């Protein structure tokens, strides 16, 4: 296992980004092989348990009440419905079930229902993950007691670019919730989004924040922005697909023990780009036809891609 470092400086990380593409991919793939089976991919299925009407103003998100996306708001789903969806996902081969809610933070009146969802999905023998926004110490304690395996809370971008994307909370708010989750002994899923008009320096800085956390997140989702009409970032320029691959590669090098997830945006990627991401060190995906409010590749298409690449899924 490669030594885990938490003292990466910006110049070192920038240096990886600036390598010739072949040198970067060779290095990242070598690190990947030293730490993981290069042909194994972990698969998680996502479900939006509470959709739309969110009070936050995240510029990328279809679910902000301020975005004019025409998305229908939905109430918190019933526990039985969530467990049924998890059962279906398990039947299709997902090992982890991730439940997302369009909240700034969970309200007391909903929390009992959320805890029941964790219990019900755990009882199916699946790993559980939730993403509910900011949490208090007490909420973290209750989720942990119910058996929640992972909490997802992304830093999204660099501290420098953050205010250009979100104004209703601070970077420090995000770090505080991550610290609470970590202190409770839960696994952390934390990553970001690229292709939001940020510079390479911002991508370097985001990855530095992730890698210099006191412990690396067990799971690092790298999302490609899904541009959604009616959001402030709907018309942002395309990111070079190879720059996305570079971001995956650098995440692999500086967080060698973490699962790096090739997350949102796969529906807009060619299979060949995804294959490069797997070579560069991505070893996890969201699996199933839907992310939260947008499309993911069809499960059938992903199975064929895995066959073509000789990849197998971890249970
Ligand atoms: N409301 C909670 C929060 O913000 O933490 C949980 C749900 S939120 C939708 C989870 C994550 O999805 C965000 O932090 C962001 O990284 C990602 N996300 C949301 N919209 C996206 C988009 N259009 N493209 C790529 N990633 C997106
Ligand atoms: C993560 O990093 N990406 C997922 C999950 N964690 C919650 C969400 C992606 C959302 C993509 C846009 C949508 O479907 O609304
Ligand atoms: Fe709300 Fe989360 Fe979307 Fe931000 S990313 S608007 S907090 S659902």
Short mmCIF file of C-alpha atoms in Angstrom, two decimals, residues 11-289:
data_model
loop_
_atom_site.label_atom_id
_atom_site.label_comp_id
_atom_site.label_asym_id
_atom_site.label_seq_id
_atom_site.Cartn_x
_atom_site.Cartn_y
_atom_site.Cartn_z
CA UNK A 11 2.90 23.04 -6.60
CA UNK A 12 3.21 19.26 -6.30
CA UNK A 13 -0.40 18.70 -7.32
CA UNK A 14 -0.11 21.22 -10.13
CA UNK A 15 3.02 19.34 -11.24
CA UNK A 16 0.99 16.15 -11.71
CA UNK A 17 -1.66 18.00 -13.73
CA UNK A 18 1.06 19.49 -15.94
CA UNK A 19 2.72 16.17 -16.81
CA UNK A 20 2.49 14.88 -20.37
CA UNK A 21 -0.74 12.85 -20.54
CA UNK A 22 1.02 9.50 -20.99
CA UNK A 23 3.34 10.11 -18.04
CA UNK A 24 0.41 11.11 -15.83
CA UNK A 25 -1.66 8.08 -16.79
CA UNK A 26 1.27 5.70 -16.37
CA UNK A 27 1.94 7.06 -12.88
CA UNK A 28 -1.72 7.03 -11.84
CA UNK A 29 -2.28 3.53 -13.17
CA UNK A 30 0.85 2.27 -11.39
CA UNK A 31 -0.42 3.70 -8.09
CA UNK A 32 -3.82 2.16 -8.80
CA UNK A 33 -2.33 -1.30 -9.37
CA UNK A 34 -0.25 -1.12 -6.21
CA UNK A 35 -3.36 -0.53 -4.14
CA UNK A 36 -6.33 -2.14 -5.91
CA UNK A 37 -7.37 -4.87 -8.28
CA UNK A 38 -7.37 -2.78 -11.49
CA UNK A 39 -10.32 -4.71 -12.95
CA UNK A 40 -12.72 -4.35 -10.02
CA UNK A 41 -15.36 -1.63 -9.85
CA UNK A 42 -17.63 -0.82 -6.92
CA UNK A 43 -21.21 0.13 -7.87
CA UNK A 44 -23.66 2.28 -5.96
CA UNK A 45 -27.22 3.14 -6.91
CA UNK A 46 -28.68 6.56 -6.14
CA UNK A 47 -32.20 7.49 -5.15
CA UNK A 48 -33.58 10.95 -4.55
CA UNK A 49 -35.66 10.55 -1.40
CA UNK A 50 -36.73 14.21 -1.35
CA UNK A 51 -36.63 16.15 -4.60
CA UNK A 52 -36.57 19.90 -5.34
CA UNK A 53 -37.53 23.03 -3.47
CA UNK A 54 -34.15 23.37 -1.73
CA UNK A 55 -33.41 26.65 0.06
CA UNK A 56 -29.73 26.67 -1.03
CA UNK A 57 -28.50 28.46 -4.15
CA UNK A 58 -25.90 26.01 -5.53
CA UNK A 59 -25.43 27.23 -9.09
CA UNK A 60 -25.13 23.75 -10.60
CA UNK A 61 -28.19 22.21 -9.03
CA UNK A 62 -31.62 21.57 -10.53
CA UNK A 63 -33.11 21.29 -7.06
CA UNK A 64 -32.49 24.80 -5.78
CA UNK A 65 -35.79 26.65 -5.34
CA UNK A 66 -34.07 29.56 -7.16
CA UNK A 67 -33.40 27.57 -10.33
CA UNK A 68 -36.04 27.81 -13.03
CA UNK A 69 -35.84 24.23 -14.15
CA UNK A 70 -39.50 23.24 -14.00
CA UNK A 71 -38.58 20.35 -11.73
CA UNK A 72 -41.56 19.11 -9.72
CA UNK A 73 -41.06 19.24 -5.99
CA UNK A 74 -41.71 16.00 -4.18
CA UNK A 75 -42.26 15.23 -0.53
CA UNK A 76 -40.02 12.89 1.40
CA UNK A 77 -40.66 9.40 0.02
CA UNK A 78 -42.34 6.75 2.18
CA UNK A 79 -39.98 4.33 3.90
CA UNK A 80 -41.49 1.29 2.14
CA UNK A 81 -40.99 2.90 -1.28
CA UNK A 82 -37.31 3.54 -0.54
CA UNK A 83 -36.76 -0.02 0.69
CA UNK A 84 -38.47 -1.37 -2.41
CA UNK A 85 -36.17 0.70 -4.66
CA UNK A 86 -33.15 -0.54 -2.71
CA UNK A 87 -34.31 -4.13 -3.15
CA UNK A 88 -34.58 -3.60 -6.91
CA UNK A 89 -31.11 -2.02 -7.03
CA UNK A 90 -29.67 -4.95 -5.10
CA UNK A 91 -31.30 -7.34 -7.57
CA UNK A 92 -29.52 -5.50 -10.41
CA UNK A 93 -26.15 -5.84 -8.68
CA UNK A 94 -25.65 -2.66 -6.65
CA UNK A 95 -23.71 -3.13 -3.42
CA UNK A 96 -24.43 0.29 -1.95
CA UNK A 97 -27.61 2.34 -1.89
CA UNK A 98 -27.18 6.12 -1.69
CA UNK A 99 -30.14 8.24 -0.63
CA UNK A 100 -30.08 11.97 -1.40
CA UNK A 101 -32.31 14.76 -0.14
CA UNK A 102 -32.63 18.34 -1.42
CA UNK A 103 -32.11 19.90 1.99
CA UNK A 104 -29.80 22.49 3.48
CA UNK A 105 -30.04 20.26 6.57
CA UNK A 106 -32.59 17.70 7.77
CA UNK A 107 -35.58 18.91 9.80
CA UNK A 108 -36.52 17.27 13.07
CA UNK A 109 -39.95 16.22 11.78
CA UNK A 110 -38.42 14.18 8.93
CA UNK A 111 -35.52 12.65 10.75
CA UNK A 112 -37.31 9.63 12.25
CA UNK A 113 -38.36 8.61 8.75
CA UNK A 114 -34.80 8.99 7.48
CA UNK A 115 -33.50 6.76 10.27
CA UNK A 116 -36.07 4.11 9.37
CA UNK A 117 -34.80 4.18 5.79
CA UNK A 118 -31.24 3.53 6.97
CA UNK A 119 -32.42 0.62 9.09
CA UNK A 120 -34.57 -0.90 6.33
CA UNK A 121 -31.88 -0.69 3.64
CA UNK A 122 -29.20 -2.07 6.00
CA UNK A 123 -31.46 -5.01 6.74
CA UNK A 124 -31.37 -5.91 3.04
CA UNK A 125 -27.64 -6.49 3.48
CA UNK A 126 -26.64 -3.46 1.39
CA UNK A 127 -24.18 -0.75 2.35
CA UNK A 128 -26.01 2.49 3.08
CA UNK A 129 -25.07 6.04 2.18
CA UNK A 130 -26.97 9.27 2.72
CA UNK A 131 -26.53 12.85 1.61
CA UNK A 132 -28.81 15.20 3.51
CA UNK A 133 -26.87 18.46 3.78
CA UNK A 134 -25.42 19.83 7.00
CA UNK A 135 -25.78 17.74 10.16
CA UNK A 136 -25.66 18.42 13.90
CA UNK A 137 -23.64 16.21 16.26
CA UNK A 138 -26.87 14.61 17.48
CA UNK A 139 -28.05 13.79 13.95
CA UNK A 140 -24.68 12.24 13.13
CA UNK A 141 -24.87 10.17 16.32
CA UNK A 142 -28.36 8.89 15.45
CA UNK A 143 -27.43 8.00 11.87
CA UNK A 144 -24.38 6.13 13.09
CA UNK A 145 -26.44 4.29 15.73
CA UNK A 146 -28.87 3.20 13.01
CA UNK A 147 -25.97 1.69 11.05
CA UNK A 148 -25.36 4.26 8.31
CA UNK A 149 -22.14 3.21 6.55
CA UNK A 150 -21.27 6.34 4.52
CA UNK A 151 -22.16 10.01 4.55
CA UNK A 152 -21.76 11.99 1.31
CA UNK A 153 -20.97 15.66 1.62
CA UNK A 154 -19.00 17.22 -1.23
CA UNK A 155 -16.64 20.18 -1.10
CA UNK A 156 -17.67 20.72 -4.73
CA UNK A 157 -14.88 23.11 -5.78
CA UNK A 158 -11.89 25.05 -4.48
CA UNK A 159 -12.29 27.40 -1.50
CA UNK A 160 -11.32 30.21 -3.91
CA UNK A 161 -14.10 29.49 -6.44
CA UNK A 162 -16.75 28.43 -3.96
CA UNK A 163 -18.47 31.80 -3.57
CA UNK A 164 -18.91 32.03 -7.32
CA UNK A 165 -21.04 28.88 -7.14
CA UNK A 166 -22.81 28.92 -3.75
CA UNK A 167 -23.56 31.85 -1.46
CA UNK A 168 -26.00 30.43 1.09
CA UNK A 169 -23.35 28.50 3.04
CA UNK A 170 -19.59 28.62 3.43
CA UNK A 171 -16.75 26.25 2.71
CA UNK A 172 -16.18 26.10 6.45
CA UNK A 173 -19.79 24.89 6.94
CA UNK A 174 -19.00 21.96 4.66
CA UNK A 175 -15.73 21.21 6.49
CA UNK A 176 -17.53 21.34 9.85
CA UNK A 177 -20.09 18.71 8.84
CA UNK A 178 -17.32 16.52 7.43
CA UNK A 179 -15.46 16.78 10.73
CA UNK A 180 -18.57 15.74 12.70
CA UNK A 181 -19.15 12.75 10.45
CA UNK A 182 -15.52 11.71 10.76
CA UNK A 183 -15.49 12.15 14.54
CA UNK A 184 -18.45 9.75 14.81
CA UNK A 185 -16.42 7.08 13.01
CA UNK A 186 -18.53 7.00 9.87
CA UNK A 187 -17.06 6.50 6.41
CA UNK A 188 -16.81 9.72 4.42
CA UNK A 189 -17.77 10.16 0.77
CA UNK A 190 -16.50 13.55 -0.35
CA UNK A 191 -15.50 14.95 -3.69
CA UNK A 192 -16.45 17.66 -6.11
CA UNK A 193 -17.62 18.81 -9.50
CA UNK A 194 -15.46 19.86 -12.42
CA UNK A 195 -16.51 21.69 -15.56
CA UNK A 196 -18.19 24.54 -13.69
CA UNK A 197 -16.02 27.19 -15.37
CA UNK A 198 -13.28 26.84 -12.76
CA UNK A 199 -9.59 27.00 -13.68
CA UNK A 200 -7.06 24.19 -13.44
CA UNK A 201 -5.74 25.97 -10.34
CA UNK A 202 -9.18 25.49 -8.77
CA UNK A 203 -9.14 21.78 -9.57
CA UNK A 204 -5.68 21.58 -8.01
CA UNK A 205 -6.93 23.40 -4.92
CA UNK A 206 -10.06 21.22 -4.57
CA UNK A 207 -7.94 18.06 -4.70
CA UNK A 208 -5.53 19.55 -2.17
CA UNK A 209 -8.43 20.18 0.22
CA UNK A 210 -9.62 16.58 -0.14
CA UNK A 211 -6.19 14.99 0.20
CA UNK A 212 -5.14 17.15 3.15
CA UNK A 213 -8.19 16.31 5.27
CA UNK A 214 -7.01 14.59 8.47
CA UNK A 215 -8.10 11.29 6.90
CA UNK A 216 -8.71 10.77 3.17
CA UNK A 217 -12.38 10.24 2.32
CA UNK A 218 -12.99 6.52 1.76
CA UNK A 219 -14.89 7.49 -1.36
CA UNK A 220 -14.06 10.43 -3.63
CA UNK A 221 -16.75 11.22 -6.21
CA UNK A 222 -15.49 13.26 -9.14
CA UNK A 223 -18.55 14.66 -10.90
CA UNK A 224 -18.56 16.22 -14.35
CA UNK A 225 -21.07 19.05 -14.26
CA UNK A 226 -24.41 18.03 -15.74
CA UNK A 227 -25.52 21.34 -17.26
CA UNK A 228 -29.15 21.91 -16.47
CA UNK A 229 -31.25 24.50 -18.22
CA UNK A 230 -32.60 27.08 -15.80
CA UNK A 231 -29.57 26.90 -13.48
CA UNK A 232 -26.91 29.66 -13.36
CA UNK A 233 -24.31 27.25 -14.79
CA UNK A 234 -26.45 26.08 -17.72
CA UNK A 235 -24.27 27.77 -20.35
CA UNK A 236 -20.80 27.25 -18.97
CA UNK A 237 -18.16 26.18 -21.54
CA UNK A 238 -17.33 22.52 -22.17
CA UNK A 239 -14.41 21.11 -20.22
CA UNK A 240 -11.85 19.21 -22.32
CA UNK A 241 -12.69 15.52 -21.67
CA UNK A 242 -8.98 14.78 -21.21
CA UNK A 243 -8.82 17.36 -18.41
CA UNK A 244 -11.52 15.36 -16.64
CA UNK A 245 -9.38 12.22 -17.03
CA UNK A 246 -6.41 14.14 -15.64
CA UNK A 247 -8.46 15.12 -12.59
CA UNK A 248 -9.29 11.46 -11.92
CA UNK A 249 -5.62 10.52 -12.35
CA UNK A 250 -4.37 13.15 -9.92
CA UNK A 251 -7.03 12.18 -7.35
CA UNK A 252 -5.79 8.58 -7.62
CA UNK A 253 -2.15 9.59 -7.12
CA UNK A 254 -2.67 11.80 -4.08
CA UNK A 255 -5.38 9.64 -2.40
CA UNK A 256 -4.02 6.18 -3.25
CA UNK A 257 -6.18 4.24 -0.80
CA UNK A 258 -9.52 5.85 -1.64
CA UNK A 259 -12.21 4.63 -3.99
CA UNK A 260 -12.34 7.27 -6.74
CA UNK A 261 -15.82 7.46 -8.23
CA UNK A 262 -16.44 8.42 -11.84
CA UNK A 263 -19.72 10.05 -10.83
CA UNK A 264 -22.21 12.39 -12.52
CA UNK A 265 -21.80 13.23 -16.19
CA UNK A 266 -21.21 9.73 -17.58
CA UNK A 267 -24.32 9.99 -19.76
CA UNK A 268 -22.50 12.71 -21.71
CA UNK A 269 -19.21 10.80 -22.01
CA UNK A 270 -18.03 8.41 -24.68
CA UNK A 271 -17.23 4.88 -23.54
CA UNK A 272 -13.63 5.55 -24.54
CA UNK A 273 -13.37 8.44 -22.08
CA UNK A 274 -14.79 6.28 -19.33
CA UNK A 275 -12.28 3.53 -20.20
CA UNK A 276 -9.47 6.09 -19.79
CA UNK A 277 -10.93 7.09 -16.41
CA UNK A 278 -10.87 3.46 -15.24
CA UNK A 279 -7.28 3.17 -16.43
CA UNK A 280 -6.40 6.39 -14.61
CA UNK A 281 -7.68 4.97 -11.33
CA UNK A 282 -11.45 5.37 -11.11
CA UNK A 283 -12.85 2.26 -9.45
CA UNK A 284 -16.42 3.15 -8.58
CA UNK A 285 -19.51 4.40 -10.43
CA UNK A 286 -23.17 5.20 -9.94
CA UNK A 287 -25.11 2.42 -11.54
CA UNK A 288 -28.74 2.55 -12.64
CA UNK A 289 -30.64 4.64 -15.17
#
